[in-house]
Tab-separated table of C-alpha atoms in Angstrom:
chain	number	residue	atom	x	y	z
F	1	MET	CA	77.508	-86.620	73.383
F	2	CYS	CA	77.059	-90.386	73.449
F	3	GLY	CA	75.376	-93.080	75.498
F	4	VAL	CA	77.050	-96.143	77.021
F	5	VAL	CA	75.808	-99.278	78.772
F	6	GLY	CA	77.423	-102.388	80.220
F	7	ILE	CA	75.639	-105.445	81.614
F	8	ALA	CA	76.955	-108.376	83.640
F	9	GLY	CA	74.115	-110.870	83.569
F	10	LYS	CA	73.205	-114.438	84.418
F	11	ALA	CA	71.515	-115.024	81.068
F	12	PRO	CA	72.034	-113.723	77.505
F	13	VAL	CA	72.275	-109.910	77.538
F	14	ASN	CA	71.824	-109.130	73.832
F	15	GLN	CA	68.175	-108.083	74.129
F	16	MET	CA	68.817	-106.090	77.310
F	17	LEU	CA	71.667	-104.199	75.657
F	18	PHE	CA	69.455	-103.436	72.655
F	19	ASP	CA	66.654	-102.168	74.905
F	20	ALA	CA	69.069	-100.066	76.972
F	21	LEU	CA	70.540	-98.443	73.866
F	22	THR	CA	67.039	-97.691	72.647
F	23	MET	CA	66.425	-95.839	75.915
F	24	LEU	CA	69.666	-93.916	75.334
F	25	GLN	CA	69.009	-93.195	71.646
F	26	HIS	CA	68.498	-89.482	72.368
F	27	ARG	CA	72.192	-89.251	73.253
F	28	GLY	CA	73.339	-90.207	69.757
F	29	GLN	CA	71.807	-91.147	66.427
F	30	ASP	CA	74.890	-91.402	64.223
F	31	ALA	CA	76.023	-94.937	65.063
F	32	ALA	CA	75.354	-97.824	67.426
F	33	GLY	CA	77.289	-100.875	68.562
F	34	ILE	CA	77.130	-103.895	70.862
F	35	VAL	CA	79.804	-106.416	71.793
F	36	THR	CA	79.172	-109.513	73.933
F	37	CYS	CA	81.379	-112.219	75.398
F	38	HIS	CA	80.730	-115.973	75.354
F	39	GLU	CA	83.229	-118.696	76.265
F	40	GLY	CA	86.187	-116.422	75.785
F	41	ARG	CA	85.081	-115.077	72.402
F	42	LEU	CA	83.762	-111.647	71.528
F	43	PHE	CA	80.825	-111.023	69.212
F	44	LEU	CA	80.492	-107.563	67.695
F	45	ARG	CA	77.946	-105.646	65.666
F	46	LYS	CA	78.325	-101.917	64.994
F	47	ASP	CA	77.486	-99.591	62.147
F	48	ASN	CA	76.165	-96.148	61.297
F	49	GLY	CA	72.502	-95.501	62.021
F	50	MET	CA	69.851	-95.732	64.705
F	51	VAL	CA	69.680	-98.702	67.057
F	52	ARG	CA	66.637	-100.157	65.286
F	53	ASP	CA	68.444	-99.965	61.931
F	54	VAL	CA	71.821	-101.331	62.996
F	55	PHE	CA	70.548	-104.464	64.762
F	56	HIS	CA	68.396	-106.955	62.876
F	57	THR	CA	67.305	-110.414	63.996
F	58	ARG	CA	70.348	-112.115	62.487
F	59	HIS	CA	72.660	-109.717	64.319
F	60	MET	CA	70.916	-110.212	67.644
F	61	ARG	CA	71.113	-114.007	67.368
F	62	ALA	CA	74.856	-113.748	66.795
F	63	LEU	CA	75.460	-111.631	69.924
F	64	LEU	CA	76.048	-114.497	72.348
F	65	GLY	CA	76.940	-114.279	76.006
F	66	ASN	CA	75.934	-113.084	79.461
F	67	TYR	CA	78.287	-110.106	79.471
F	68	GLY	CA	78.365	-107.165	77.084
F	69	ILE	CA	78.643	-103.432	76.466
F	70	GLY	CA	76.920	-101.048	74.051
F	71	HIS	CA	77.226	-97.549	72.644
F	72	VAL	CA	75.210	-94.938	70.755
F	73	ARG	CA	77.135	-92.115	69.157
F	74	TYR	CA	76.883	-88.740	67.581
F	75	PRO	CA	80.004	-87.277	66.018
F	76	THR	CA	81.579	-84.472	68.045
F	77	ALA	CA	84.137	-84.109	65.272
F	78	GLY	CA	81.660	-84.296	62.412
F	79	SER	CA	82.739	-87.773	61.381
F	80	SER	CA	80.105	-90.081	59.996
F	81	SER	CA	82.375	-93.023	59.170
F	82	SER	CA	81.531	-96.421	60.589
F	83	ALA	CA	85.227	-96.758	61.506
F	84	GLU	CA	84.420	-94.388	64.376
F	85	ALA	CA	81.501	-96.493	65.624
F	86	GLN	CA	82.074	-98.010	69.050
F	87	PRO	CA	82.868	-100.182	70.981
F	88	PHE	CA	86.568	-100.221	70.108
F	89	TYR	CA	88.776	-103.278	70.603
F	90	VAL	CA	92.396	-104.145	71.404
F	91	ASN	CA	93.616	-107.726	71.677
F	92	SER	CA	96.331	-107.098	74.268
F	93	PRO	CA	96.102	-107.679	77.124
F	94	TYR	CA	93.287	-110.199	77.471
F	95	GLY	CA	91.150	-108.645	74.727
F	96	ILE	CA	89.508	-105.404	75.839
F	97	THR	CA	86.520	-103.602	74.317
F	98	LEU	CA	85.532	-100.097	75.384
F	99	ALA	CA	82.791	-97.519	74.834
F	100	HIS	CA	83.158	-93.890	75.858
F	101	ASN	CA	80.989	-90.824	76.352
F	102	GLY	CA	82.875	-87.535	76.482
F	103	ASN	CA	86.052	-86.024	75.080
F	104	LEU	CA	89.727	-86.013	76.021
F	105	VAL	CA	91.342	-82.597	75.738
F	106	ASN	CA	94.897	-83.974	75.580
F	107	ALA	CA	94.174	-86.811	73.135
F	108	LYS	CA	96.650	-85.519	70.551
F	109	ASP	CA	99.577	-85.576	72.995
F	110	ILE	CA	98.638	-88.996	74.330
F	111	HIS	CA	98.216	-90.378	70.810
F	112	GLU	CA	101.817	-89.497	70.008
F	113	ASP	CA	103.085	-90.810	73.344
F	114	LEU	CA	101.235	-94.110	72.914
F	115	PHE	CA	102.981	-94.705	69.594
F	116	LYS	CA	106.492	-93.509	70.461
F	117	THR	CA	106.717	-94.724	74.066
F	118	ASP	CA	104.110	-97.446	74.535
F	119	LEU	CA	104.476	-98.803	70.959
F	120	ARG	CA	100.733	-99.043	70.462
F	121	HIS	CA	99.128	-98.531	67.048
F	122	MET	CA	95.697	-96.921	66.613
F	123	ASN	CA	93.542	-97.059	63.521
F	124	THR	CA	91.768	-93.726	64.045
F	125	ASP	CA	92.379	-90.449	65.848
F	126	SER	CA	89.316	-90.985	68.020
F	127	ASP	CA	89.922	-90.014	71.620
F	128	SER	CA	87.932	-93.101	72.635
F	129	GLU	CA	90.542	-95.328	71.018
F	130	VAL	CA	93.230	-93.306	72.778
F	131	LEU	CA	91.530	-93.866	76.116
F	132	LEU	CA	91.188	-97.589	75.406
F	133	ASN	CA	94.882	-97.943	74.599
F	134	VAL	CA	95.933	-96.061	77.720
F	135	PHE	CA	93.780	-98.347	79.858
F	136	ALA	CA	95.058	-101.459	78.057
F	137	HIS	CA	98.706	-100.397	78.334
F	138	GLU	CA	98.438	-99.666	82.044
F	139	LEU	CA	96.624	-102.963	82.701
F	140	GLN	CA	99.267	-104.857	80.746
F	141	LYS	CA	101.928	-103.601	83.132
F	142	SER	CA	100.565	-105.940	85.824
F	143	GLY	CA	102.054	-108.815	83.857
F	144	LYS	CA	99.458	-111.193	85.239
F	145	LEU	CA	97.619	-113.934	83.391
F	146	GLU	CA	94.604	-113.389	85.672
F	147	PRO	CA	94.067	-109.717	86.636
F	148	CYS	CA	92.381	-108.964	89.950
F	149	ALA	CA	90.230	-105.993	90.916
F	150	GLU	CA	93.231	-104.146	92.339
F	151	ASP	CA	95.081	-104.436	89.022
F	152	ILE	CA	92.104	-102.979	87.183
F	153	PHE	CA	91.676	-100.144	89.671
F	154	HIS	CA	95.381	-99.298	89.423
F	155	ALA	CA	95.053	-99.133	85.623
F	156	VAL	CA	92.080	-96.773	85.988
F	157	SER	CA	94.070	-94.563	88.362
F	158	ARG	CA	96.775	-94.289	85.697
F	159	VAL	CA	94.117	-93.386	83.128
F	160	HIS	CA	93.097	-90.525	85.422
F	161	ASP	CA	96.744	-89.431	85.651
F	162	ARG	CA	97.297	-89.448	81.893
F	163	CYS	CA	93.900	-88.504	80.426
F	164	LYS	CA	92.420	-85.034	80.882
F	165	GLY	CA	88.864	-84.207	79.978
F	166	ALA	CA	85.445	-85.785	80.347
F	167	TYR	CA	84.659	-89.466	80.193
F	168	GLY	CA	82.020	-91.924	81.257
F	169	VAL	CA	83.380	-95.343	80.268
F	170	VAL	CA	82.231	-98.942	80.114
F	171	ALA	CA	84.715	-101.639	79.143
F	172	MET	CA	84.764	-105.415	78.969
F	173	ILE	CA	87.834	-107.522	79.661
F	174	THR	CA	87.358	-110.814	77.850
F	175	GLY	CA	86.728	-113.632	80.263
F	176	HIS	CA	87.238	-111.418	83.315
F	177	GLY	CA	84.318	-108.987	83.597
F	178	VAL	CA	82.873	-105.537	82.995
F	179	VAL	CA	84.429	-102.234	84.113
F	180	GLY	CA	82.925	-98.763	84.424
F	181	PHE	CA	84.661	-95.541	85.430
F	182	ARG	CA	84.104	-91.789	85.391
F	183	ASP	CA	86.369	-88.769	85.000
F	184	PRO	CA	87.645	-87.130	88.239
F	185	ASN	CA	85.343	-84.116	87.803
F	186	GLY	CA	82.259	-86.190	87.060
F	187	ILE	CA	81.574	-84.092	83.966
F	188	ARG	CA	79.911	-86.932	82.093
F	189	PRO	CA	77.273	-89.022	83.901
F	190	LEU	CA	77.497	-92.691	84.861
F	191	ILE	CA	75.198	-94.722	87.116
F	192	TYR	CA	74.762	-98.387	88.031
F	193	GLY	CA	72.010	-100.705	89.197
F	194	SER	CA	71.322	-104.313	90.120
F	195	ARG	CA	68.649	-106.978	89.823
F	196	GLU	CA	68.158	-110.208	91.711
F	197	THR	CA	67.447	-113.366	89.713
F	198	GLU	CA	67.243	-117.049	90.604
F	199	GLU	CA	70.785	-117.487	89.297
F	200	GLY	CA	72.170	-114.525	91.250
F	201	THR	CA	72.658	-110.769	91.011
F	202	GLU	CA	72.872	-109.001	87.653
F	203	TYR	CA	74.454	-105.562	87.249
F	204	ILE	CA	74.070	-102.734	84.757
F	205	ILE	CA	76.144	-99.569	84.221
F	206	ALA	CA	74.726	-96.802	82.013
F	207	SER	CA	74.886	-93.130	81.095
F	208	GLU	CA	71.393	-92.434	82.422
F	209	SER	CA	69.068	-93.987	84.975
F	210	VAL	CA	66.322	-94.456	82.364
F	211	ALA	CA	68.259	-97.364	80.849
F	212	ILE	CA	68.396	-99.005	84.279
F	213	THR	CA	64.789	-98.643	85.391
F	214	ALA	CA	63.325	-99.501	81.967
F	215	LEU	CA	64.994	-102.906	82.154
F	216	GLY	CA	63.631	-103.622	85.612
F	217	PHE	CA	66.873	-103.022	87.488
F	218	LYS	CA	67.066	-101.139	90.769
F	219	ILE	CA	69.201	-98.014	90.843
F	220	GLU	CA	72.071	-98.432	93.283
F	221	ARG	CA	73.798	-95.060	92.908
F	222	ASP	CA	75.807	-92.852	90.590
F	223	VAL	CA	79.411	-93.741	89.983
F	224	ALA	CA	81.315	-91.032	91.851
F	225	PRO	CA	83.799	-88.777	90.020
F	226	GLY	CA	87.061	-90.702	89.669
F	227	GLU	CA	85.483	-93.938	90.887
F	228	ALA	CA	85.687	-97.310	89.120
F	229	ILE	CA	83.317	-100.257	89.341
F	230	PHE	CA	84.235	-103.827	88.361
F	231	ILE	CA	81.960	-106.863	88.082
F	232	ASP	CA	84.063	-110.005	87.628
F	233	SER	CA	83.154	-113.147	85.697
F	234	GLN	CA	81.707	-114.664	88.881
F	235	GLY	CA	79.321	-111.752	89.325
F	236	GLN	CA	81.153	-110.162	92.271
F	237	LEU	CA	81.010	-106.364	92.525
F	238	PHE	CA	84.061	-104.256	93.434
F	239	THR	CA	84.293	-100.460	93.658
F	240	GLN	CA	87.145	-98.091	94.447
F	241	GLN	CA	87.969	-94.397	94.230
F	242	CYS	CA	90.846	-94.160	91.744
F	243	ALA	CA	91.450	-90.405	91.468
F	244	LYS	CA	93.717	-88.385	93.739
F	245	ASN	CA	91.590	-85.243	94.050
F	246	PRO	CA	88.091	-85.902	92.695
F	247	SER	CA	85.489	-83.153	92.644
F	248	TYR	CA	81.841	-82.937	91.639
F	249	ARG	CA	81.477	-80.720	88.543
F	250	PRO	CA	78.857	-82.391	86.311
F	251	CYS	CA	77.946	-80.810	82.994
F	252	ILE	CA	74.965	-78.527	83.598
F	253	PHE	CA	73.886	-78.912	79.968
F	254	GLU	CA	72.813	-82.477	80.795
F	255	TYR	CA	69.983	-80.976	82.836
F	256	VAL	CA	69.203	-78.280	80.273
F	257	TYR	CA	69.055	-80.383	77.138
F	258	PHE	CA	70.729	-83.757	76.752
F	259	ALA	CA	69.275	-86.004	79.416
F	260	ARG	CA	65.752	-87.334	79.285
F	261	PRO	CA	63.398	-85.522	81.676
F	262	ASP	CA	62.693	-88.764	83.554
F	263	ALA	CA	66.404	-89.295	84.268
F	264	ILE	CA	68.060	-88.910	87.664
F	265	ILE	CA	71.641	-87.662	87.362
F	266	ASP	CA	73.833	-87.453	90.459
F	267	GLY	CA	70.731	-87.722	92.627
F	268	ILE	CA	69.015	-84.775	90.932
F	269	SER	CA	65.785	-85.124	88.970
F	270	VAL	CA	66.157	-83.664	85.483
F	271	TYR	CA	62.396	-83.090	85.392
F	272	LYS	CA	62.342	-81.082	88.613
F	273	SER	CA	65.384	-79.104	87.499
F	274	ARG	CA	63.555	-78.067	84.348
F	275	LEU	CA	60.484	-77.116	86.365
F	276	ARG	CA	62.668	-74.828	88.457
F	277	MET	CA	64.230	-73.395	85.296
F	278	GLY	CA	60.721	-72.350	84.305
F	279	GLU	CA	60.175	-70.786	87.722
F	280	THR	CA	63.358	-68.705	87.665
F	281	LEU	CA	62.825	-67.664	84.039
F	282	ALA	CA	59.265	-66.536	84.834
F	283	ALA	CA	60.593	-64.507	87.751
F	284	LYS	CA	63.069	-62.761	85.442
F	285	ILE	CA	60.319	-61.973	82.916
F	286	LEU	CA	58.236	-60.374	85.670
F	287	ARG	CA	61.259	-58.360	86.828
F	288	GLU	CA	62.281	-57.111	83.403
F	289	TRP	CA	59.045	-57.048	81.406
F	290	GLY	CA	56.690	-56.352	84.290
F	291	GLU	CA	53.295	-57.854	85.047
F	292	ASN	CA	51.909	-56.205	81.898
F	293	HIS	CA	54.098	-58.369	79.681
F	294	ASP	CA	51.529	-58.647	76.845
F	295	ILE	CA	51.999	-62.423	76.553
F	296	ASP	CA	48.804	-64.150	75.429
F	297	VAL	CA	50.100	-67.700	75.178
F	298	VAL	CA	53.238	-69.705	76.017
F	299	ILE	CA	54.290	-72.281	73.421
F	300	PRO	CA	57.243	-74.655	73.916
F	301	ILE	CA	59.645	-75.734	71.192
F	302	PRO	CA	59.238	-79.512	71.512
F	303	ASP	CA	60.407	-81.509	73.287
F	304	THR	CA	63.082	-80.512	75.779
F	305	SER	CA	61.624	-77.140	76.768
F	306	ARG	CA	58.096	-78.376	77.471
F	307	THR	CA	58.608	-78.860	81.214
F	308	SER	CA	60.118	-75.403	81.752
F	309	ALA	CA	57.538	-73.706	79.528
F	310	LEU	CA	54.609	-75.254	81.399
F	311	GLU	CA	55.822	-74.040	84.783
F	312	LEU	CA	56.647	-70.614	83.334
F	313	ALA	CA	53.088	-70.275	81.967
F	314	ASN	CA	51.595	-71.286	85.319
F	315	ILE	CA	53.562	-68.612	87.160
F	316	LEU	CA	52.807	-65.899	84.583
F	317	GLY	CA	49.146	-66.876	84.638
F	318	VAL	CA	48.818	-67.238	80.878
F	319	LYS	CA	47.690	-70.097	78.649
F	320	PHE	CA	50.057	-72.917	77.795
F	321	ARG	CA	49.468	-74.436	74.378
F	322	GLU	CA	51.141	-76.964	72.105
F	323	GLY	CA	51.620	-74.837	69.013
F	324	PHE	CA	54.068	-77.084	67.168
F	325	MET	CA	53.516	-80.721	66.278
F	326	LYS	CA	56.729	-82.694	65.987
F	327	ASN	CA	57.605	-85.273	63.372
F	328	ARG	CA	59.450	-87.789	65.506
F	329	TYR	CA	61.124	-89.417	62.542
F	330	ILE	CA	63.433	-86.455	61.999
F	331	GLY	CA	66.647	-86.380	64.049
F	332	ARG	CA	67.626	-83.702	66.557
F	333	THR	CA	68.736	-80.676	64.544
F	334	PHE	CA	71.251	-79.650	67.206
F	335	ILE	CA	73.422	-82.671	66.434
F	336	MET	CA	73.071	-82.556	62.654
F	337	PRO	CA	76.276	-81.526	60.841
F	338	GLY	CA	75.994	-78.465	58.617
F	339	GLN	CA	73.901	-75.320	58.941
F	340	GLN	CA	71.953	-75.986	55.751
F	341	GLN	CA	70.969	-79.473	56.865
F	342	ARG	CA	69.803	-78.147	60.251
F	343	LYS	CA	67.857	-75.324	58.619
F	344	LYS	CA	66.134	-77.608	56.115
F	345	SER	CA	65.159	-80.142	58.765
F	346	VAL	CA	63.396	-77.609	61.043
F	347	ARG	CA	60.337	-77.245	58.817
F	348	GLN	CA	60.324	-80.995	58.240
F	349	LYS	CA	60.416	-81.620	61.972
F	350	LEU	CA	57.937	-79.014	63.265
F	351	ASN	CA	54.521	-78.112	61.904
F	352	PRO	CA	52.580	-75.196	63.454
F	353	VAL	CA	48.981	-75.342	64.687
F	354	GLU	CA	47.864	-72.030	63.189
F	355	LEU	CA	44.882	-71.402	65.487
F	356	GLU	CA	47.256	-71.159	68.465
F	357	PHE	CA	49.194	-68.324	66.800
F	358	LYS	CA	46.679	-66.268	64.861
F	359	GLY	CA	46.266	-62.754	66.265
F	360	LYS	CA	48.176	-63.527	69.492
F	361	ASN	CA	51.315	-62.312	71.238
F	362	VAL	CA	53.211	-65.564	71.539
F	363	LEU	CA	56.072	-66.418	73.887
F	364	LEU	CA	58.139	-69.248	72.432
F	365	VAL	CA	60.253	-71.112	74.981
F	366	ASP	CA	63.286	-73.201	74.071
F	367	ASP	CA	65.841	-74.941	76.278
F	368	SER	CA	68.727	-72.917	74.803
F	369	ILE	CA	69.931	-70.955	71.796
F	370	VAL	CA	73.127	-72.295	70.265
F	371	ARG	CA	73.604	-71.357	66.630
F	372	GLY	CA	70.279	-69.552	66.295
F	373	THR	CA	69.419	-71.056	62.917
F	374	THR	CA	66.425	-73.028	64.163
F	375	CYS	CA	65.194	-70.072	66.257
F	376	ASN	CA	65.025	-67.866	63.187
F	377	GLU	CA	63.098	-70.488	61.245
F	378	ILE	CA	60.667	-71.203	64.091
F	379	ILE	CA	59.955	-67.517	64.711
F	380	GLN	CA	59.213	-67.046	61.008
F	381	MET	CA	56.883	-70.053	61.128
F	382	ALA	CA	55.011	-68.395	64.019
F	383	ARG	CA	54.662	-65.163	62.035
F	384	ASP	CA	53.522	-67.060	58.933
F	385	SER	CA	50.836	-68.656	61.126
F	386	GLY	CA	49.421	-65.238	62.021
F	387	ALA	CA	51.165	-64.359	65.320
F	388	LYS	CA	50.830	-60.664	66.156
F	389	GLN	CA	54.110	-60.505	68.100
F	390	VAL	CA	56.650	-63.251	68.725
F	391	PHE	CA	58.660	-63.200	71.961
F	392	PHE	CA	61.411	-65.730	72.668
F	393	ALA	CA	62.713	-67.089	75.978
F	394	SER	CA	65.694	-69.374	76.586
F	395	ALA	CA	65.685	-71.595	79.680
F	396	ALA	CA	69.492	-71.426	79.597
F	397	PRO	CA	71.892	-68.460	79.539
F	398	GLU	CA	73.659	-67.291	76.388
F	399	VAL	CA	75.910	-69.993	74.914
F	400	MET	CA	79.082	-68.011	74.221
F	401	TYR	CA	82.025	-70.409	74.455
F	402	PRO	CA	83.106	-73.632	72.735
F	403	ASN	CA	82.551	-76.917	74.511
F	404	VAL	CA	85.529	-79.246	74.776
F	405	TYR	CA	83.995	-82.044	76.835
F	406	GLY	CA	81.937	-83.907	74.259
F	407	ILE	CA	79.204	-81.503	73.091
F	408	ASP	CA	79.232	-80.362	69.474
F	409	MET	CA	79.611	-76.610	70.150
F	410	PRO	CA	83.131	-76.237	68.819
F	411	ALA	CA	83.437	-73.131	66.679
F	412	LYS	CA	83.022	-69.861	68.540
F	413	PHE	CA	81.935	-67.985	65.424
F	414	GLU	CA	79.020	-70.438	65.050
F	415	LEU	CA	77.577	-69.491	68.443
F	416	ILE	CA	75.096	-66.698	67.869
F	417	ALA	CA	75.506	-65.130	71.331
F	418	SER	CA	79.303	-65.093	71.244
F	419	GLY	CA	80.454	-61.468	71.146
F	420	ARG	CA	76.914	-60.128	70.753
F	421	SER	CA	74.467	-58.401	73.063
F	422	VAL	CA	70.995	-59.768	73.743
F	423	GLU	CA	69.570	-57.022	71.547
F	424	GLU	CA	71.853	-58.000	68.658
F	425	VAL	CA	70.835	-61.650	69.006
F	426	ARG	CA	67.166	-60.616	69.076
F	427	GLU	CA	67.543	-58.755	65.800
F	428	ILE	CA	69.282	-61.684	64.117
F	429	ILE	CA	66.672	-64.283	65.101
F	430	GLY	CA	63.823	-61.880	64.335
F	431	ALA	CA	62.023	-61.884	67.702
F	432	ASP	CA	60.094	-58.892	69.071
F	433	ARG	CA	61.528	-59.591	72.530
F	434	LEU	CA	64.226	-61.949	73.780
F	435	ILE	CA	65.200	-63.047	77.269
F	436	PHE	CA	67.790	-65.485	78.591
F	437	GLN	CA	68.051	-67.313	81.923
F	438	ASP	CA	70.694	-65.970	84.324
F	439	LEU	CA	73.541	-68.394	85.032
F	440	GLU	CA	73.172	-68.254	88.815
F	441	ASP	CA	69.438	-68.901	88.451
F	442	LEU	CA	70.220	-71.917	86.287
F	443	LYS	CA	72.606	-73.280	88.906
F	444	ASP	CA	70.014	-72.726	91.624
F	445	ALA	CA	67.438	-74.548	89.500
F	446	VAL	CA	69.627	-77.643	89.382
F	447	ARG	CA	70.906	-77.571	92.963
F	448	THR	CA	68.899	-79.350	95.627
F	449	LYS	CA	69.194	-79.733	99.401
F	450	LYS	CA	68.908	-83.496	98.918
F	451	VAL	CA	72.361	-83.480	97.296
F	452	PRO	CA	74.300	-80.977	99.432
F	453	HIS	CA	77.723	-81.938	98.050
F	454	LEU	CA	76.758	-80.922	94.501
F	455	THR	CA	76.990	-77.147	94.383
F	456	GLU	CA	79.144	-76.424	91.325
F	457	PHE	CA	78.914	-77.496	87.697
F	458	ASP	CA	80.793	-77.428	84.435
F	459	CYS	CA	79.224	-74.325	82.866
F	460	SER	CA	81.999	-73.711	80.353
F	461	VAL	CA	79.671	-73.012	77.406
F	462	PHE	CA	78.170	-70.156	79.436
F	463	ASP	CA	81.107	-68.752	81.407
F	464	GLY	CA	84.221	-69.973	79.562
F	465	ILE	CA	85.624	-71.628	82.705
F	466	TYR	CA	86.990	-75.094	81.861
F	467	VAL	CA	87.091	-77.251	84.974
F	468	THR	CA	90.062	-79.363	83.824
F	469	GLY	CA	92.090	-76.160	83.740
F	470	ASN	CA	94.264	-76.946	80.724
F	471	ILE	CA	92.441	-75.219	77.855
F	472	ASP	CA	94.123	-72.314	76.049
F	473	GLU	CA	93.434	-70.293	72.899
F	474	ILE	CA	95.729	-72.472	70.794
F	475	TYR	CA	93.758	-75.570	71.753
F	476	LEU	CA	90.445	-73.864	70.973
F	477	GLU	CA	91.730	-72.618	67.611
F	478	ASP	CA	92.917	-76.107	66.645
F	479	LEU	CA	89.635	-77.616	67.746
F	480	GLU	CA	87.669	-75.060	65.775
F	481	LYS	CA	89.574	-75.926	62.604
F	482	LEU	CA	88.705	-79.581	63.037
F	483	ARG	CA	85.113	-79.265	64.089
F	484	ASN	CA	83.471	-76.288	62.453
F	485	ASP	CA	80.845	-76.667	59.762
F	486	MET	CA	83.325	-76.196	56.934
F	487	ALA	CA	85.335	-79.164	58.153
F	488	LYS	CA	82.166	-81.231	58.283
F	489	LYS	CA	81.483	-80.538	54.616
F	490	GLY	CA	84.924	-81.684	53.519
F	491	LYS	CA	87.172	-84.612	54.278
F	492	ASP	CA	86.829	-86.168	57.685
F	493	PRO	CA	89.740	-84.614	59.630
F	494	TYR	CA	89.973	-87.533	62.021
F	495	ILE	CA	90.338	-90.464	59.628
F	496	ASP	CA	93.010	-90.973	56.995
F	497	VAL	CA	92.235	-94.619	56.311
F	498	ASN	CA	88.562	-95.545	56.235
F	499	ILE	CA	88.092	-99.142	57.278
F	500	ASP	CA	84.481	-100.290	57.266
F	501	ALA	CA	84.032	-101.646	60.779
F	502	ALA	CA	80.904	-103.505	59.696
F	503	SER	CA	82.875	-105.783	57.373
F	504	VAL	CA	86.112	-106.384	59.283
F	505	ASP	CA	86.766	-109.570	61.242
F	506	LEU	CA	89.081	-108.402	64.003
F	507	THR	CA	91.231	-110.934	65.787
F	508	GLY	CA	89.072	-112.638	68.379
F	509	ILE	CA	85.916	-110.747	67.386
F	510	ARG	CA	83.426	-112.334	65.030
F	511	GLU	CA	81.306	-109.830	63.141
F	512	GLU	CA	78.021	-111.173	61.811
């Protein structure tokens, strides 16, 4: 999962891009990058690390120009090399830079085709670089010195034809403008906004609405599945549907975990969705555990589950308490490579308030249970703090299948609920009781009458149904070999030649 942003401004955009990436930092903490355009030249800074660590004053001063794109990344393939940091760049045609959130499921086939048929070389096996080269190759076919909006939209339509999977993309065509487009199923989010200035209208495209509103822009709307948006060098906005049969199937895990609670995705409030998740989960507890559920206090696992846990406590009529204090300088354990690293970081990240546990039957609420490692540690922390009984509730259903659309849930054997009953999972994590959200209840929690056209979602991690329709066991086995924890401990499977992107001066791009 990554975060992308593109800005077409009337004044320097370096600070705005930095601020937008800071608002999207929760979507990736492995690497960050910004590229801007000024007088036909590109200025790039990217490296491993958090936004605040990658960009210093000297870097910001060197990022010249009124147009630019940015990216924050976490490694879906376990790579931590700066060669994988985005944006990526190709010099032909025009000089194109691109940042991508998602994952292509046919990247391997396209990679080979790009080399043998299109004669394009790529420095990594990143699917983002594959996507960039497909877009560049299709745009080059126009043969024009000055591409128009129609040429760009045709190139995007060919990307949709060739690339299968999930993608929210921002790209910059040197001297011509900023492009944004979204996969035909709308699996990964993308939204745009505008702001009026004395010099004219400025535009922003981003993964989440929080990056738009925090910068003082007005939300226009979400980019529709399959749609492309282009802001040219004169500041004119063009949009067009570029997919033949688009459908709305956004990733439901955005609402469960990834997106910030104050985000609006496809017209749906993430905050309200999580409130409703608490409502439906409380209703299931009352059905299955009865009104005499023996819960003394509801405690959320910070931060994502707090909204659901609060509403659940209100409905059950029990106390809601903050029982864990979070160290905000430790990264999200879900996206940390390696079980041992995740396990070690849990006790560094969370510290219990013992008086909220001592002698009580505690219901811990989390947004989901993926590998189960952190659950086991947190439950033991509750017992060590004096809890009489520890119950556990997941605001999401059992995660039982690998994700292929950009979430690091690759190896089926790593998923604690895969092939196990609820009772077996309960025993492994050490809870006295365990309950999961029902999938239909989760869908109902996200659906809203205000967005009647959005009724279905990508729920592949819960039901094993892949909306792109081209996933088989061979693909999943190959993916598992590349992306399981053992692969993360060894050599990076995606990079044979490690070129430090922070020290390379690419043609046409000056790196400061």
